[in-house]
PDB file of C-alpha atoms in Angstrom:
ATOM      1  CA  UNK Z   1      11.728  22.293   6.672  1.00 34.00           C
ATOM      2  CA  UNK Z   2      10.223  18.878   5.978  1.00 41.00           C
ATOM      3  CA  UNK Z   3       7.438  17.545   8.138  1.00 47.00           C
ATOM      4  CA  UNK Z   4       8.003  14.348  10.083  1.00 53.00           C
ATOM      5  CA  UNK Z   5       6.413  12.234   7.350  1.00 60.00           C
ATOM      6  CA  UNK Z   6       8.717  13.735   4.716  1.00 62.00           C
ATOM      7  CA  UNK Z   7      11.771  12.975   6.818  1.00 65.00           C
ATOM      8  CA  UNK Z   8      10.703   9.359   7.242  1.00 61.00           C
ATOM      9  CA  UNK Z   9      10.059   8.898   3.510  1.00 59.00           C
ATOM     10  CA  UNK Z  10      13.449  10.406   2.638  1.00 67.00           C
ATOM     11  CA  UNK Z  11      15.374   7.809   4.679  1.00 70.00           C
ATOM     12  CA  UNK Z  12      16.010   5.549   1.676  1.00 64.00           C
ATOM     13  CA  UNK Z  13      19.226   4.103   3.102  1.00 73.00           C
ATOM     14  CA  UNK Z  14      17.211   2.536   5.918  1.00 79.00           C
ATOM     15  CA  UNK Z  15      14.232   1.306   3.851  1.00 90.00           C
ATOM     16  CA  UNK Z  16      13.500   1.624   0.141  1.00 92.00           C
ATOM     17  CA  UNK Z  17      10.490   3.653  -1.042  1.00 92.00           C
ATOM     18  CA  UNK Z  18       9.081   0.416  -2.505  1.00 95.00           C
ATOM     19  CA  UNK Z  19       9.212  -1.376   0.843  1.00 95.00           C
ATOM     20  CA  UNK Z  20       7.969   1.714   2.677  1.00 94.00           C
ATOM     21  CA  UNK Z  21       4.988   1.819   0.304  1.00 95.00           C
ATOM     22  CA  UNK Z  22       4.099  -1.821   0.957  1.00 96.00           C
ATOM     23  CA  UNK Z  23       4.256  -1.248   4.706  1.00 96.00           C
ATOM     24  CA  UNK Z  24       2.127   1.884   4.457  1.00 96.00           C
ATOM     25  CA  UNK Z  25      -0.543   0.155   2.359  1.00 98.00           C
ATOM     26  CA  UNK Z  26      -0.569  -2.755   4.801  1.00 97.00           C
ATOM     27  CA  UNK Z  27      -0.925  -0.468   7.817  1.00 97.00           C
ATOM     28  CA  UNK Z  28      -3.742   1.531   6.242  1.00 97.00           C
ATOM     29  CA  UNK Z  29      -5.680  -1.555   5.193  1.00 97.00           C
ATOM     30  CA  UNK Z  30      -5.217  -3.303   8.547  1.00 96.00           C
ATOM     31  CA  UNK Z  31      -6.325  -0.137  10.364  1.00 96.00           C
ATOM     32  CA  UNK Z  32      -9.459   0.074   8.254  1.00 96.00           C
ATOM     33  CA  UNK Z  33      -8.449   3.252   6.402  1.00 96.00           C
ATOM     34  CA  UNK Z  34     -10.309   2.303   3.248  1.00 96.00           C
ATOM     35  CA  UNK Z  35     -10.699   5.713   1.651  1.00 96.00           C
ATOM     36  CA  UNK Z  36      -8.766   7.854  -0.810  1.00 96.00           C
ATOM     37  CA  UNK Z  37      -5.733   7.740   1.499  1.00 96.00           C
ATOM     38  CA  UNK Z  38      -5.366   4.052   0.717  1.00 97.00           C
ATOM     39  CA  UNK Z  39      -5.950   4.707  -2.988  1.00 98.00           C
ATOM     40  CA  UNK Z  40      -3.224   7.374  -2.944  1.00 97.00           C
ATOM     41  CA  UNK Z  41      -0.732   5.058  -1.260  1.00 97.00           C
ATOM     42  CA  UNK Z  42      -1.486   2.212  -3.665  1.00 98.00           C
ATOM     43  CA  UNK Z  43      -0.797   4.668  -6.511  1.00 98.00           C
ATOM     44  CA  UNK Z  44       2.419   5.722  -4.778  1.00 97.00           C
ATOM     45  CA  UNK Z  45       3.390   2.072  -4.316  1.00 98.00           C
ATOM     46  CA  UNK Z  46       3.011   1.520  -8.057  1.00 98.00           C
ATOM     47  CA  UNK Z  47       5.178   4.590  -8.725  1.00 97.00           C
ATOM     48  CA  UNK Z  48       7.746   3.170  -6.288  1.00 96.00           C
ATOM     49  CA  UNK Z  49       7.978  -0.104  -8.212  1.00 97.00           C
ATOM     50  CA  UNK Z  50       5.462  -2.391  -6.540  1.00 98.00           C
ATOM     51  CA  UNK Z  51       4.083  -4.619  -9.287  1.00 98.00           C
ATOM     52  CA  UNK Z  52       0.453  -5.602  -9.695  1.00 97.00           C
ATOM     53  CA  UNK Z  53       1.271  -9.172  -8.692  1.00 97.00           C
ATOM     54  CA  UNK Z  54       3.139  -8.036  -5.573  1.00 97.00           C
ATOM     55  CA  UNK Z  55       0.274  -5.745  -4.527  1.00 98.00           C
ATOM     56  CA  UNK Z  56      -2.302  -8.480  -5.090  1.00 97.00           C
ATOM     57  CA  UNK Z  57      -0.249 -10.991  -3.101  1.00 97.00           C
ATOM     58  CA  UNK Z  58       0.358  -8.525  -0.251  1.00 97.00           C
ATOM     59  CA  UNK Z  59      -3.343  -7.658   0.031  1.00 98.00           C
ATOM     60  CA  UNK Z  60      -4.326 -11.327  -0.155  1.00 97.00           C
ATOM     61  CA  UNK Z  61      -1.849 -12.224   2.607  1.00 97.00           C
ATOM     62  CA  UNK Z  62      -3.153  -9.335   4.716  1.00 97.00           C
ATOM     63  CA  UNK Z  63      -6.719 -10.557   4.263  1.00 97.00           C
ATOM     64  CA  UNK Z  64      -6.036 -13.515   6.544  1.00 97.00           C
ATOM     65  CA  UNK Z  65      -4.998 -11.164   9.365  1.00 96.00           C
ATOM     66  CA  UNK Z  66      -7.009  -7.984   8.772  1.00 96.00           C
ATOM     67  CA  UNK Z  67     -10.142  -9.600   7.353  1.00 97.00           C
ATOM     68  CA  UNK Z  68     -11.541 -10.208   3.916  1.00 96.00           C
ATOM     69  CA  UNK Z  69     -13.928  -7.221   3.912  1.00 96.00           C
ATOM     70  CA  UNK Z  70     -10.944  -4.855   4.248  1.00 97.00           C
ATOM     71  CA  UNK Z  71      -9.033  -6.804   1.621  1.00 97.00           C
ATOM     72  CA  UNK Z  72     -11.870  -6.626  -0.892  1.00 97.00           C
ATOM     73  CA  UNK Z  73     -12.027  -2.850  -0.467  1.00 96.00           C
ATOM     74  CA  UNK Z  74      -8.254  -2.550  -0.906  1.00 97.00           C
ATOM     75  CA  UNK Z  75      -8.275  -4.884  -3.907  1.00 97.00           C
ATOM     76  CA  UNK Z  76     -10.904  -2.664  -5.574  1.00 97.00           C
ATOM     77  CA  UNK Z  77      -8.522   0.297  -5.189  1.00 97.00           C
ATOM     78  CA  UNK Z  78      -5.638  -1.783  -6.536  1.00 98.00           C
ATOM     79  CA  UNK Z  79      -7.748  -2.700  -9.559  1.00 97.00           C
ATOM     80  CA  UNK Z  80      -8.366   1.027 -10.188  1.00 97.00           C
ATOM     81  CA  UNK Z  81      -4.641   1.738 -10.020  1.00 98.00           C
ATOM     82  CA  UNK Z  82      -3.283  -1.283 -11.891  1.00 97.00           C
ATOM     83  CA  UNK Z  83      -6.232  -2.128 -14.127  1.00 92.00           C
ATOM     84  CA  UNK Z  84      -7.402  -5.646 -14.871  1.00 74.00           C
TER      85      UNK Z  84
END
């Protein structure tokens, strides 16, 4: 039996894994979860087709709402995942 999280992630007809990844990264950053959980979900977003440019733009947009300190932390993780 899948846990609740697994069931949500498997609902690809309702929302693509790529979009789900972007939403998850946004929620974690906005909530201040700036640890390896965020790093993992940025890696997963890349695996799900989120490009470096899309991730950078999403985190930059979020910075205006969640704050630049959170964005800088998330951008450091994105740089680890995507490189320079």
